[in-house]
Coordinates of C-alpha atoms and ligand atoms in Angstrom, one line a residue:
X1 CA -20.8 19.6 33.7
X2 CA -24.1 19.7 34.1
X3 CA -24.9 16.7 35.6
X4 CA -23.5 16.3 39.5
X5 CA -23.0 12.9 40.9
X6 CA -25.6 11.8 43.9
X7 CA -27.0 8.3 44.6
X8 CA -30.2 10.0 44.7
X9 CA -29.6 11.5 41.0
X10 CA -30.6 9.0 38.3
X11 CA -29.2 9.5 35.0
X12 CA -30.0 7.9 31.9
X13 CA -27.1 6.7 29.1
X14 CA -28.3 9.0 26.9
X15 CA -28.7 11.9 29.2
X16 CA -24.9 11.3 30.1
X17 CA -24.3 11.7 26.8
X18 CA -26.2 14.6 25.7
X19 CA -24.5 16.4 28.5
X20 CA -21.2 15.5 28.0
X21 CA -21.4 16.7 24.4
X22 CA -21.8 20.3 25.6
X23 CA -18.7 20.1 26.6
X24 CA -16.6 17.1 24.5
X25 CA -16.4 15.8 21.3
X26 CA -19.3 13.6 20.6
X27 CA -17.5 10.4 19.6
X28 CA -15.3 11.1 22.6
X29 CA -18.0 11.0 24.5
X30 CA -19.9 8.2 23.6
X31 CA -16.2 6.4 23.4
X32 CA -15.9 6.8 27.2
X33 CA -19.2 6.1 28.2
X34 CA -19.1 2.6 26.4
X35 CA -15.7 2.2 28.4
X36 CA -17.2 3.3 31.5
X37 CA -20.2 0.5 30.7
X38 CA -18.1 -2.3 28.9
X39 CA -20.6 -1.9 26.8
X40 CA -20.5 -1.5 22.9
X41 CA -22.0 1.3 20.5
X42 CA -25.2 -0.9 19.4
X43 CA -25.6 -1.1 23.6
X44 CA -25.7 2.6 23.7
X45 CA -28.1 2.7 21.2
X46 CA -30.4 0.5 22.0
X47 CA -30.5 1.3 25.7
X48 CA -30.9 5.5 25.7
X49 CA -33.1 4.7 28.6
X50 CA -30.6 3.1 31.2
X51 CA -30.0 4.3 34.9
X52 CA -26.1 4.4 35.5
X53 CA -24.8 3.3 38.9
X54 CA -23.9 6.5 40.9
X55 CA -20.2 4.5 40.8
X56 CA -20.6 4.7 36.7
X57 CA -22.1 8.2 36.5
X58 CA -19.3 9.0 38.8
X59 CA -16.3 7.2 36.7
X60 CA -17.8 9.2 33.5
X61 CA -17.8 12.6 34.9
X62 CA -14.1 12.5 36.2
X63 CA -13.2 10.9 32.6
X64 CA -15.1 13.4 30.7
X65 CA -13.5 16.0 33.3
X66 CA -9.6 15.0 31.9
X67 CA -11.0 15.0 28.3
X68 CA -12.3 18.6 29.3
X69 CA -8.4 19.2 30.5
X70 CA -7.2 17.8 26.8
X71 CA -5.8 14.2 28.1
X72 CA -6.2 12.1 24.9
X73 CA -9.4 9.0 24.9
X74 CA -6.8 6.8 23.9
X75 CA -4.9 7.8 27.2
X76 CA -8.2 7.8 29.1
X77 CA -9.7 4.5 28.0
X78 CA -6.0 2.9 27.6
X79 CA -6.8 1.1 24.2
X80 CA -6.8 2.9 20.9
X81 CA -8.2 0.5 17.2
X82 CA -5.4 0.3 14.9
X83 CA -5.9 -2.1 11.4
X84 CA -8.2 -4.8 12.4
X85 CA -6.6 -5.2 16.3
X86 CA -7.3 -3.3 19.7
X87 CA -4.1 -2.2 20.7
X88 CA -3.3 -1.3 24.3
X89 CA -1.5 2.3 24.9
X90 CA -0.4 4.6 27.7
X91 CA 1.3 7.9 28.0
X92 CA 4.8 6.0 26.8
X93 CA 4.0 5.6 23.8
X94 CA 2.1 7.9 20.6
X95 CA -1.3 6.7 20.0
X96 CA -1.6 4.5 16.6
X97 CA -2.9 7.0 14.0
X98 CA -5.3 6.2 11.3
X99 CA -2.3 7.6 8.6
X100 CA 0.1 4.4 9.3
X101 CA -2.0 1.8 8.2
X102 CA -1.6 3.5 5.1
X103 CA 2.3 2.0 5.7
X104 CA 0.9 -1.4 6.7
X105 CA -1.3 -1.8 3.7
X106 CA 2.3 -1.2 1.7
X107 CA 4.2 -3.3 4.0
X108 CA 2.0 -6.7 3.5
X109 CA 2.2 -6.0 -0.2
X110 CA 5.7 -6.9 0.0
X111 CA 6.1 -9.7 2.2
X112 CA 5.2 -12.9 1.1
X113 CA 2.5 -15.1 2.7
X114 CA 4.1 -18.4 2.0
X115 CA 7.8 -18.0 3.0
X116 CA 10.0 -16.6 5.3
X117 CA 10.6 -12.5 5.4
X118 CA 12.8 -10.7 8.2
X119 CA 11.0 -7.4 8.8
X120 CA 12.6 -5.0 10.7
X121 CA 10.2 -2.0 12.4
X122 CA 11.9 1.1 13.8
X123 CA 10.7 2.9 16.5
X124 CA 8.1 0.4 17.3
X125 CA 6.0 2.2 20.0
X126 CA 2.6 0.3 21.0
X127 CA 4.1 -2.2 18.5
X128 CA 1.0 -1.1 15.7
X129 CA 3.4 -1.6 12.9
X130 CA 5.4 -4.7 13.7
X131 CA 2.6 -6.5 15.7
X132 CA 0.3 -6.1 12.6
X133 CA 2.6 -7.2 10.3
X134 CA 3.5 -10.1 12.5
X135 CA 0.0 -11.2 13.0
X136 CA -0.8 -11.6 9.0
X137 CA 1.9 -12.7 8.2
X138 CA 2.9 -15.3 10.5
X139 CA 5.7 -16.7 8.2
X140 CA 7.7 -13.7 8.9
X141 CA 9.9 -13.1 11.2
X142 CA 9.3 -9.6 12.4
X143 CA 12.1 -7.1 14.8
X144 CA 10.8 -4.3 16.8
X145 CA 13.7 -1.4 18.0
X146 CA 12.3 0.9 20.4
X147 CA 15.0 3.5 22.5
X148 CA 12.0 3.8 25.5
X149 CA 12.2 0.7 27.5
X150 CA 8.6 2.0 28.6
X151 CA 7.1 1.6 25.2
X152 CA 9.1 -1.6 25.0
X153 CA 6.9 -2.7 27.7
X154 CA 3.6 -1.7 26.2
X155 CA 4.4 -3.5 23.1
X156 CA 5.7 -6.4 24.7
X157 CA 2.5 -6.5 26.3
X158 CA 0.2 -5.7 23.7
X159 CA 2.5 -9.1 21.6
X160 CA 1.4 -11.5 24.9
X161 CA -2.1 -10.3 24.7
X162 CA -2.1 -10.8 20.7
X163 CA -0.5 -14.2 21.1
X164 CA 2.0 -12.7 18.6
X165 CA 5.2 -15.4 18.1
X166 CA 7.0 -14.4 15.7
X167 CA 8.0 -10.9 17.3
X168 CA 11.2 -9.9 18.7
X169 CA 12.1 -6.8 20.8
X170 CA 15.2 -5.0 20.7
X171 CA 15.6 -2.2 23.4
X172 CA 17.9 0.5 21.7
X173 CA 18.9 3.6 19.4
X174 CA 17.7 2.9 15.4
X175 CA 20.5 0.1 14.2
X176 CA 22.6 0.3 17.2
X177 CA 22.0 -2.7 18.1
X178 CA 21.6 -4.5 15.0
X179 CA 25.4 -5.2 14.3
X180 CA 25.7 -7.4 11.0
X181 CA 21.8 -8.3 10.8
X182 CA 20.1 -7.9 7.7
X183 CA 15.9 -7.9 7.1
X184 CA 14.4 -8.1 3.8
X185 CA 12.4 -4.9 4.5
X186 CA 12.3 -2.2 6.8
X187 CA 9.5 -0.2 7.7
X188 CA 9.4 2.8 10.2
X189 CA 6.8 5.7 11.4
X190 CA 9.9 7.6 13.0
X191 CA 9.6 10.9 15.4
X192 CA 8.9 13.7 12.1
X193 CA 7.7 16.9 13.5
X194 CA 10.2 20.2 13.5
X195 CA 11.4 20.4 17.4
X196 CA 10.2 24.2 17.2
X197 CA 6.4 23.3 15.6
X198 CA 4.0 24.8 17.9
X199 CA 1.5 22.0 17.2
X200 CA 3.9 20.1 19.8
X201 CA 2.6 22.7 22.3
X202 CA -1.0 22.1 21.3
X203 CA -4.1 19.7 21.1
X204 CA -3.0 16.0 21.9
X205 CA 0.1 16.1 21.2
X206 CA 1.4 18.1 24.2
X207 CA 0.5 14.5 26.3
X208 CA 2.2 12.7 24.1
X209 CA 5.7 11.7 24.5
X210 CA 8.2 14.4 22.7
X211 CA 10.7 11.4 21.6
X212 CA 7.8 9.9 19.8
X213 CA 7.0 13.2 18.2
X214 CA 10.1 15.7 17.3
X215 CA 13.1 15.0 15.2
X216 CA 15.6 18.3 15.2
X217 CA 15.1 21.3 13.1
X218 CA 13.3 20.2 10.3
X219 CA 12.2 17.5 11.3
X220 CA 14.3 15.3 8.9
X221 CA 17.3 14.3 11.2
X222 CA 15.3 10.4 12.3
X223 CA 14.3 9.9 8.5
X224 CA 18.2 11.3 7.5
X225 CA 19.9 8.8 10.0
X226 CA 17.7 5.4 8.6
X227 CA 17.9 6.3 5.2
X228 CA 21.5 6.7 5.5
X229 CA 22.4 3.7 7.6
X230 CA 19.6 1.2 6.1
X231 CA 21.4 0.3 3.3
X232 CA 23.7 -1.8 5.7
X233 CA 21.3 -3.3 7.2
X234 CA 19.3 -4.5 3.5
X235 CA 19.4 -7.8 2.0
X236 CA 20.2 -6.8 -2.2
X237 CA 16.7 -5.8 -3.4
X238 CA 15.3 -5.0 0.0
X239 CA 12.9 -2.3 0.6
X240 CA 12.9 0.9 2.7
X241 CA 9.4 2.1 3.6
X242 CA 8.6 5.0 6.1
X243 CA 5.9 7.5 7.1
X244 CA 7.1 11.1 7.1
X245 CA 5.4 14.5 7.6
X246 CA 2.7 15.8 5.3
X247 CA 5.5 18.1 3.4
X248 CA 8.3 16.2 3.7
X249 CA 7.7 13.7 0.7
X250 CA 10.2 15.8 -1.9
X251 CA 12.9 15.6 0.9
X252 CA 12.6 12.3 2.0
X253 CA 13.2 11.3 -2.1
X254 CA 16.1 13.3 -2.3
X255 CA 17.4 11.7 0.7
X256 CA 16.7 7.9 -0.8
X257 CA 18.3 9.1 -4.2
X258 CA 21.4 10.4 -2.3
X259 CA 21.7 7.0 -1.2
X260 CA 21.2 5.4 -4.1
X261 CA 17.6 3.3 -3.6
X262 CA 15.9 2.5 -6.8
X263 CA 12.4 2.0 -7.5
X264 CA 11.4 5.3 -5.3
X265 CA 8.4 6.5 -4.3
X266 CA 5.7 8.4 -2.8
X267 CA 2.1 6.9 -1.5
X268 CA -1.0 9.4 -0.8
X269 CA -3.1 8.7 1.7
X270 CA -6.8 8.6 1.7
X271 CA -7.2 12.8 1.2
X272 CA -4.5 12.6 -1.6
X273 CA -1.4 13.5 0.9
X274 CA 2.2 11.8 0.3
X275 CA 2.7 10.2 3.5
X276 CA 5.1 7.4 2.7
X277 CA 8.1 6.7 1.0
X278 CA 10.7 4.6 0.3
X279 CA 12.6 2.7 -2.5
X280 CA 14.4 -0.9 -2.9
X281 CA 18.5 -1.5 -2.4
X282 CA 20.2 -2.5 -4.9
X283 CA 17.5 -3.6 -7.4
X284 CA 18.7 -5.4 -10.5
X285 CA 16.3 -6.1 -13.4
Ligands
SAM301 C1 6.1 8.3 15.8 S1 6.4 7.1 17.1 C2 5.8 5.7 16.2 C3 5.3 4.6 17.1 C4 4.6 3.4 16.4 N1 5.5 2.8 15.4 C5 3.4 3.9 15.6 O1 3.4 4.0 14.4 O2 2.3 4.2 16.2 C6 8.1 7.0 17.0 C7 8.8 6.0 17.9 O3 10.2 6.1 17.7 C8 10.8 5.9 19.0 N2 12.2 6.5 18.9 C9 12.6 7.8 19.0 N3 13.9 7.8 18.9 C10 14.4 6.6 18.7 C11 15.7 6.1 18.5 N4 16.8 6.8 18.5 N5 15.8 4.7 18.3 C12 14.7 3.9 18.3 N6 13.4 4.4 18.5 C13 13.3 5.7 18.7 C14 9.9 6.6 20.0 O4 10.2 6.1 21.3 C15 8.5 6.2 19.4 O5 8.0 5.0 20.0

């Protein structure tokens, strides 16, 4: 980087900037400089002309340094926007993606505002899904499964920090330990990606965590094992909604079909890409 940290150099906010983005993205950039000055964009904006502390210009080199190195902002900053909340993250867990709300949107659609709903969210992560859900729609009561007691521990905390109360966590494989329980609808952004994709290798995905991210052969085997096992775990006329790869739509409907679901479909998402599916047990006109 061009600029080198000495308490005699003084550098101005939008100098930092302008030299960062010879080397980083330019949102990146300003992203980390506002969490280097807990400061917001309009502050960035409005104050080009702003000395940083050799401690700040300091803090922003090493941070813009690991962004160099390809460690995620969400990673470096620890907080990634997901819906209308800030959600906390670390390396345990896949940073929120812009895609899933798309399987939020769907999911408040079904749930009532007035009355009771069991929701069940699989593979919970940073708790985006479930902890959304929960939070408008605070007449539900909402389960979040994670198998990584380490991303049960982000979401956990990211529930405290939300004041979220009607959220319980279940450490634990899918259903396993769901024996008998039934929800009224189950939602799930599973692991989707092909264990051999070489996109796993590249970008931000190589610091994310692989059980977040890769599901077998094809990609199909998390997707395979809810749609097959959801059905006990429906009340008559519950729904099954999940997010799946950008090709996998076609699949994922034969799957629901094989299963018997009614009411199946497909949602695109804002560039006209099937990204969820799902269908409704039992459904009786
Ligand atoms: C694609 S991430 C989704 C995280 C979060 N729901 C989101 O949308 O940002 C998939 C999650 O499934 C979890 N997972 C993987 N295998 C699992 C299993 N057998 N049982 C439960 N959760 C599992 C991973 O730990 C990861 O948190």
């Amino acid at each position: 980087m061009i600029f080198q940290c000495s308490k005699m150099q003084r550098v101005t906010i939008s100098q930092a900037l302008t030299s960062a983005c010879r080397d980083i993205d330019r949102i990146d950039a300003r992203l980390l400089l506002q969490y280097v000055l807990d400061a917001a964009q309009a502050h960035l904006l409005t104050h080009p002309d702003q000395i940083l502390t050799a401690q700040q210009l300091e803090e922003f080199r090493r941070l813009v340094e690991r962004r160099i190195d390809g460690v995620p902002v969400a990673y470096l900053t620890g907080e990634r926007a997901f819906y209308d909340l800030i959600l906390s993250v670390n390396e345990a867990v896949l940073i929120p993606r812009p895609e899933t709300e798309l399987l939020v949107e769907l999911a408040l659609q079904l749930i009532p505002l007035d009355r009771p709903c069991r929701v069940l969210d699989l593979g919970t992560g940073s708790g985006a899904i479930a902890i959304t859900i929960a939070k408008h729609r605070p007449q539900s009561h909402v389960t979040a499964v994670d198998v990584s007691p380490a991303a049960m521990a982000v979401c956990q905390s990211n529930a405290q920090n939300l004041q979220i109360h009607n959220l319980q966590l279940i450490e634990g494989s899918w259903f396993d330990e769901l024996s008998g329980e039934r929800f009224d609808l189950i939602v799930s952004n599973p692991p989707y990606v092909a264990g051999n994709d070489p996109h796993l290798q590249q970008g931000d995905l190589r610091f994310e965590p692989q059980v977040a991210l890769a599901a077998g052969d094809d990609g199909l085997s998390c997707i395979n094992h809810i749609i097959h096992k959801a059905p006990d775990h429906l009340e008559k006329g519950g729904w099954l909604l999940f997010e799946h790869g950008y090709n996998q739509a076609s699949a994922c409907r034969r799957l629901l079909q094989d299963r018997d679901f009614s009411n199946i479909c497909s949602h695109p998402d804002l560039a006209g890409i099937m990204r969820v599916s799902g269908g409704q047990l039992n459904f009786v006109e």
